[in-house]
Short mmCIF file of C-alpha atoms in Angstrom, two decimals:
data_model
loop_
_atom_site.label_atom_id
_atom_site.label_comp_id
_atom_site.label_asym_id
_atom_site.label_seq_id
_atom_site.Cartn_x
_atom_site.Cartn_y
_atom_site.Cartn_z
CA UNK A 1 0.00 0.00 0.00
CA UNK A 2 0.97 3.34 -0.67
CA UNK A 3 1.16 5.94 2.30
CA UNK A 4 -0.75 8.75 1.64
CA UNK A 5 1.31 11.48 2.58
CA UNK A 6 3.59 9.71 -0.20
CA UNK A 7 4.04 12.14 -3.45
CA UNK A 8 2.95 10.29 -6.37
CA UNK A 9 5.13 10.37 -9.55
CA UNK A 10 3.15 10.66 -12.93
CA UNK A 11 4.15 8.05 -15.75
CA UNK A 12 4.80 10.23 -18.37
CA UNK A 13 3.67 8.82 -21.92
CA UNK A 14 6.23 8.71 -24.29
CA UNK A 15 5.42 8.90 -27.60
CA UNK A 16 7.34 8.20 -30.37
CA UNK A 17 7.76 10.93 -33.43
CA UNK A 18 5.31 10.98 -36.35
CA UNK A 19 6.71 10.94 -39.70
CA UNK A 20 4.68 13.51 -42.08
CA UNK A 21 4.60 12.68 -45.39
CA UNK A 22 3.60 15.99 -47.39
CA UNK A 23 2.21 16.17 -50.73
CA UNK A 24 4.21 12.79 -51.92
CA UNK A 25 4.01 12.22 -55.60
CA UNK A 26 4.68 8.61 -55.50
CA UNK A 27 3.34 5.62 -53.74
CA UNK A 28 6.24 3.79 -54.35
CA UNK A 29 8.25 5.78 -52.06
CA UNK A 30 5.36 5.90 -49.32
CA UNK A 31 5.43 2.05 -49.35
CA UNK A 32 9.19 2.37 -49.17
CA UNK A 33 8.94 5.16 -45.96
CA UNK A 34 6.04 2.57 -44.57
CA UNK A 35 9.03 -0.41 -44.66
CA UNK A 36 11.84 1.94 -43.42
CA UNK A 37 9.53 3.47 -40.65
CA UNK A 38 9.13 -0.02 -39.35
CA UNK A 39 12.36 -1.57 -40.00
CA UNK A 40 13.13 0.92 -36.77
CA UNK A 41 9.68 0.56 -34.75
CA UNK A 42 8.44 3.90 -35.78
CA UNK A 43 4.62 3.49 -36.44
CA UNK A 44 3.12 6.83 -36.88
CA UNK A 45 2.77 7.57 -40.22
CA UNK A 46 0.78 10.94 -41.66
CA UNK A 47 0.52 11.64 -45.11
CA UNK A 48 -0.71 15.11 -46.39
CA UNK A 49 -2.43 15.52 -49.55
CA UNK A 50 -0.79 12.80 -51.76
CA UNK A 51 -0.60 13.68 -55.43
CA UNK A 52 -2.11 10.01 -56.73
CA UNK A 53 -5.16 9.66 -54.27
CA UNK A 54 -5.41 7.83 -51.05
CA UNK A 55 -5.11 4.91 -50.58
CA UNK A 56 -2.82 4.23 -52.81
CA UNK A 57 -2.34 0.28 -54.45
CA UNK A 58 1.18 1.46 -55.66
CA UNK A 59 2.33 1.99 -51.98
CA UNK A 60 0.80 -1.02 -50.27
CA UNK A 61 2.64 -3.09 -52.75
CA UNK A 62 5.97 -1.39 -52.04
CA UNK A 63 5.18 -1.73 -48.32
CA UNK A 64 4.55 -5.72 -48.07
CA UNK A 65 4.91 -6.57 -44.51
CA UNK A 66 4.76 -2.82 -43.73
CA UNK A 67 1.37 -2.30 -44.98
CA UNK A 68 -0.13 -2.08 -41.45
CA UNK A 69 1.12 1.63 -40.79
CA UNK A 70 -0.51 2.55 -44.22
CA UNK A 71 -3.86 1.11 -42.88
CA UNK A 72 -3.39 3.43 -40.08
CA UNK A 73 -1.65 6.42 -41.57
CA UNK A 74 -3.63 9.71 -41.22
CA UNK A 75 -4.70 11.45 -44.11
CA UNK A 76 -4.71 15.13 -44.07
CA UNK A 77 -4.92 18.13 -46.26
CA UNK A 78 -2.36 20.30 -45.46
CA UNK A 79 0.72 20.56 -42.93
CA UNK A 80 -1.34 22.45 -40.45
CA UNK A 81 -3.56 20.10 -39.50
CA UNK A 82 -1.07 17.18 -39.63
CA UNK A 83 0.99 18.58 -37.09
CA UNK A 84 -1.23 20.54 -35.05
CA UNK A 85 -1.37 18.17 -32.55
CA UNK A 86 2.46 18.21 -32.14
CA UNK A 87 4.61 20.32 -29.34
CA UNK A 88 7.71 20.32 -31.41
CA UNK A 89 8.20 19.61 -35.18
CA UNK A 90 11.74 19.01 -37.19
CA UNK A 91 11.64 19.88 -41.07
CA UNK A 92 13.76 18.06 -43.67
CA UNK A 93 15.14 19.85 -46.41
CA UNK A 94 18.69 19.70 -48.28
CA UNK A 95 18.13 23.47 -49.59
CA UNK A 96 19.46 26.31 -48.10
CA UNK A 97 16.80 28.87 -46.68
CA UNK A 98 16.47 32.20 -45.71
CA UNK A 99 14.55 31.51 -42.52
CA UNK A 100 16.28 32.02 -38.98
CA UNK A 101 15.93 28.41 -37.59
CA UNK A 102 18.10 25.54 -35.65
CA UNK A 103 19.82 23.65 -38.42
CA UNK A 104 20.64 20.24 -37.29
CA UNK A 105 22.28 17.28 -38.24
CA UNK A 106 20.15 13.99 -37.97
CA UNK A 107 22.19 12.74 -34.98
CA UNK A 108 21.69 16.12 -33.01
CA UNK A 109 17.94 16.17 -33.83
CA UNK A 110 16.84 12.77 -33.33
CA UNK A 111 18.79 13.55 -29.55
CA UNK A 112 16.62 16.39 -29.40
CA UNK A 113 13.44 14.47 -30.18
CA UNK A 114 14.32 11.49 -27.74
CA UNK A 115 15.00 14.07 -24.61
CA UNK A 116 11.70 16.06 -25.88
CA UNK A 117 9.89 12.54 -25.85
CA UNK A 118 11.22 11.76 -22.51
CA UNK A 119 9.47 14.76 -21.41
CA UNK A 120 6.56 13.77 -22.65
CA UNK A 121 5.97 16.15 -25.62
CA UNK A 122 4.54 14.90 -29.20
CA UNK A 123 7.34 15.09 -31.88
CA UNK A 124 6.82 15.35 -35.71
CA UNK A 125 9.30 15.11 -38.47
CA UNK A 126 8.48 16.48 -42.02
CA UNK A 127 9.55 14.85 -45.23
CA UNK A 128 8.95 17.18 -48.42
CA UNK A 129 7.95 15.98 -52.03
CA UNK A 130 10.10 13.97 -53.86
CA UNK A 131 10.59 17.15 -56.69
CA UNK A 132 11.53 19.62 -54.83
CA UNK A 133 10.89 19.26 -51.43
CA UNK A 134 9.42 21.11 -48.61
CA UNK A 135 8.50 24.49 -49.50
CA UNK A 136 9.16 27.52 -47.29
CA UNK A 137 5.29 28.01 -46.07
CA UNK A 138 5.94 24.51 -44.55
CA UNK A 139 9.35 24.91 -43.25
CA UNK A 140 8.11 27.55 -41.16
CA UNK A 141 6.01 25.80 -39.31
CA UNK A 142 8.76 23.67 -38.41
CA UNK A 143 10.75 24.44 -34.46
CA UNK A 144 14.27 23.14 -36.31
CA UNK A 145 15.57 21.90 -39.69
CA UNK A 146 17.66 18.80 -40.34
CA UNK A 147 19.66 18.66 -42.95
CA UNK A 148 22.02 15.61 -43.92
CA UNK A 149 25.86 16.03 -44.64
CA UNK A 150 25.57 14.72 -48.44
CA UNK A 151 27.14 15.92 -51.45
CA UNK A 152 26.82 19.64 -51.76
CA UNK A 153 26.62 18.60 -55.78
CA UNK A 154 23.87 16.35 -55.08
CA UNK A 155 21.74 16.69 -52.00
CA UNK A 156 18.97 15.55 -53.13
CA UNK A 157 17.95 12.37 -51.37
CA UNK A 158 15.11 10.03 -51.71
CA UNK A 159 12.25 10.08 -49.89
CA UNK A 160 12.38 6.53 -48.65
CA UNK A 161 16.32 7.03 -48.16
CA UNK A 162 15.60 10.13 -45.77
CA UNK A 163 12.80 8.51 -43.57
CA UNK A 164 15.71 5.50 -43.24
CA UNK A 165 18.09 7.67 -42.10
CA UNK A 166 16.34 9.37 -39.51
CA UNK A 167 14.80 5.86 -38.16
CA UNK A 168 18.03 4.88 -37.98
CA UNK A 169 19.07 7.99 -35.54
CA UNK A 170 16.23 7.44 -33.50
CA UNK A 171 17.04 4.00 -32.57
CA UNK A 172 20.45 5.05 -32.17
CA UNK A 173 19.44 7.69 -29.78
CA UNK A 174 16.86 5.20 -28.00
CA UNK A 175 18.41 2.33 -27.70
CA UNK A 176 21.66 0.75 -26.61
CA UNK A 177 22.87 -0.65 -29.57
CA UNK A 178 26.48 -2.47 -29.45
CA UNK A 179 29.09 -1.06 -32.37
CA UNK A 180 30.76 -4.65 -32.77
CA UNK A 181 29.27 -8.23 -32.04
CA UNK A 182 30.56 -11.61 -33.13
CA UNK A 183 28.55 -13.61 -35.30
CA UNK A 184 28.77 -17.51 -34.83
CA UNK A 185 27.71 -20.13 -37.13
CA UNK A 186 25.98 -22.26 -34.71
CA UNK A 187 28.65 -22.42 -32.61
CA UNK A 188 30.49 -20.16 -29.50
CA UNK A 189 33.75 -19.18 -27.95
CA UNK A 190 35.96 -22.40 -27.18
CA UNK A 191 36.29 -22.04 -23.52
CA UNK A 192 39.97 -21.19 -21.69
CA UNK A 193 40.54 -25.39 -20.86
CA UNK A 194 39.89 -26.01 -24.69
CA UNK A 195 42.32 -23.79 -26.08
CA UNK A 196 45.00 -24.82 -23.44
CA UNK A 197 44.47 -28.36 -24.50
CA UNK A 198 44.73 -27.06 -28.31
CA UNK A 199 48.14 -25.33 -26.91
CA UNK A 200 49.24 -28.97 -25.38
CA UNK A 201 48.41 -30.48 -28.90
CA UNK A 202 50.60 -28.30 -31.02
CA UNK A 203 53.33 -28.63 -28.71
CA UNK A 204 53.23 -32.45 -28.91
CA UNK A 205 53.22 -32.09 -32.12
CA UNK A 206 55.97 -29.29 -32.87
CA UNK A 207 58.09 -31.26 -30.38
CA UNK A 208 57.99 -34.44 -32.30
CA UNK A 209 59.01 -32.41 -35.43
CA UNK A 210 62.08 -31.02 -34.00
CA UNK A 211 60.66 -27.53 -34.12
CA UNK A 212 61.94 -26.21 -30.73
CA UNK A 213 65.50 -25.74 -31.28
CA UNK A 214 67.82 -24.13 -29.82
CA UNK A 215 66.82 -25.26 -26.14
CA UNK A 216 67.46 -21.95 -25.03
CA UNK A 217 64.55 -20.21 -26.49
CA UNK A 218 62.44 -23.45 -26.27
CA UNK A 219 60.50 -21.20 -23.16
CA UNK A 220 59.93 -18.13 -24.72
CA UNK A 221 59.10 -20.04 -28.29
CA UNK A 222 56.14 -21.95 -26.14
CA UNK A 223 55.08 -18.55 -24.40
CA UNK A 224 54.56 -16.91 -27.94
CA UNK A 225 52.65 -19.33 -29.14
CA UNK A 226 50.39 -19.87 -26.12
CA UNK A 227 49.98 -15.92 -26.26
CA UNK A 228 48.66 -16.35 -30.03
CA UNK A 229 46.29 -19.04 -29.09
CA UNK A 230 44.90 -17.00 -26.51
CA UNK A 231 45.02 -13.86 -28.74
CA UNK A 232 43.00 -15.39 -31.19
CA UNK A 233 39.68 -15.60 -29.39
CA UNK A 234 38.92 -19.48 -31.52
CA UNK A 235 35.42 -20.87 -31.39
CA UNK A 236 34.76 -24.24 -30.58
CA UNK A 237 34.61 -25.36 -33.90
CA UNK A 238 38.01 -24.08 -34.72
CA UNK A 239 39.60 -25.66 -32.01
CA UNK A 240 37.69 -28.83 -33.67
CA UNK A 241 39.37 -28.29 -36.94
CA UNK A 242 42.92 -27.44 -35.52
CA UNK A 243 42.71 -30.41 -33.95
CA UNK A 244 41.57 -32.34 -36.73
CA UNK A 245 43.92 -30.79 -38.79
CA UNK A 246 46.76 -32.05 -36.55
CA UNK A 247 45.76 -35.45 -36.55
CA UNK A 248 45.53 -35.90 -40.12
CA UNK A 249 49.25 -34.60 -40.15
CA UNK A 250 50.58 -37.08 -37.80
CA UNK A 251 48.59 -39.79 -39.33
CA UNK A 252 49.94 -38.83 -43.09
CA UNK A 253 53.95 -38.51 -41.61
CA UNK A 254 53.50 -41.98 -40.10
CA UNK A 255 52.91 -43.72 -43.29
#
């Protein structure tokens, strides 16, 4: 039971940012913004007057397993109303503009939009036309612009591509995500007592060839190569094969 003299805490409810979708031209690339939203768990989807109708047979196609977040995309008729539920909006655009606003990189702004989530506001981000993008009546409707470093020669992005991109920050801002993992082939790590035994087996062997010579640096010769077995970080079926590999040797020079 909770004391009553106790402050109570509100659960704040964090939701993540809507992608807007205005006036797209094809629904190949709202299919492909459908797939890229969810290949990063983002699910709210709002399209604003699309130029080929809604809904749109092209984009469910594009969006196979995706098509779920088309079924519940909301339609609207212009940027107003598609973000005016919103406390804080980010605008996409490649194209410089003479409006004074926050110009961000997607890293910075998806940081932005997790600590604004956190907080419990409503986040939108605003993908323009595939032609030419958002225009400046949108824009300025916008809190902050994000623009991506690409080639100032060719900045122009798709608009599949940029919903990607900016998935892919927000899970990187959201989650923990590990830079390096190793990938087995249904197998794992070949514990310490296997590799020493791999260690004993090459020395057998080596010894029986003759390879430690001069006896002086027999000690350090051993140390190296127990250092490079250890170095090596060998799964279990490597040891297997070194082993194996070994065997096969001997058996072969005893013919």
């Amino acid at each position: 039971m909770t004391d009553d003299n106790e402050t109570q805490v509100p659960v704040i409810d964090q939701v993540p940012p809507a992608f807007v979708l205005v006036r797209p031209q094809m629904g190949e690339n709202i299919g492909g913004a459908a797939r890229a939203m969810l290949n990063f768990g983002l699910e709210r989807l709002r399209v604003v007057d699309p130029r080929d109708g809604w809904p749109n047979q092209k984009a469910v196609a594009m969006a196979s397993g995706a098509g779920r977040l088309l079924d519940e995309a909301g339609l609207f008729g212009d940027v107003q109303s598609a973000i005016g539920d919103c406390d804080y909006v980010f605008a996409t655009t490649a194209r410089g503009r003479e409006l004074t606003k926050p110009i961000m990189t997607p890293e910075a702004a998806m940081a932005r939009a997790r600590a604004l989530v956190a907080a419990g506001k409503k986040v939108a981000v605003m993908f323009g036309p595939e032609r030419a993008g958002l225009e400046n009546d949108d824009v300025v409707q916008a809190n902050a612009i994000i623009t991506v470093p690409v080639n100032p020669d060719f900045p122009s992005l798709n608009l599949a591509q940029c919903v990607l991109l900016m998935g892919y920050e927000w899970v990187r801002q959201t989650q923990e995500v590990v830079p390096e993992v190793m990938g087995f082939n249904r197998t794992e790590f070949a514990s310490r007592v296997e590799v020493e035994k791999l260690g004993d087996h090459f020395e057998e062997k080596l010894e029986a060839a003759g390879f430690f010579y001069p006896s002086a640096k027999v000690p350090g010769m051993k140390q190296s190569l127990r250092n490079m077995w250890g170095r090596l970080g060998l799964s279990k079926a490597e040891v297997a094969t070194f082993h194996g590999m070994l065997r096969q040797i001997a058996r072969h020079l005893d013919k």
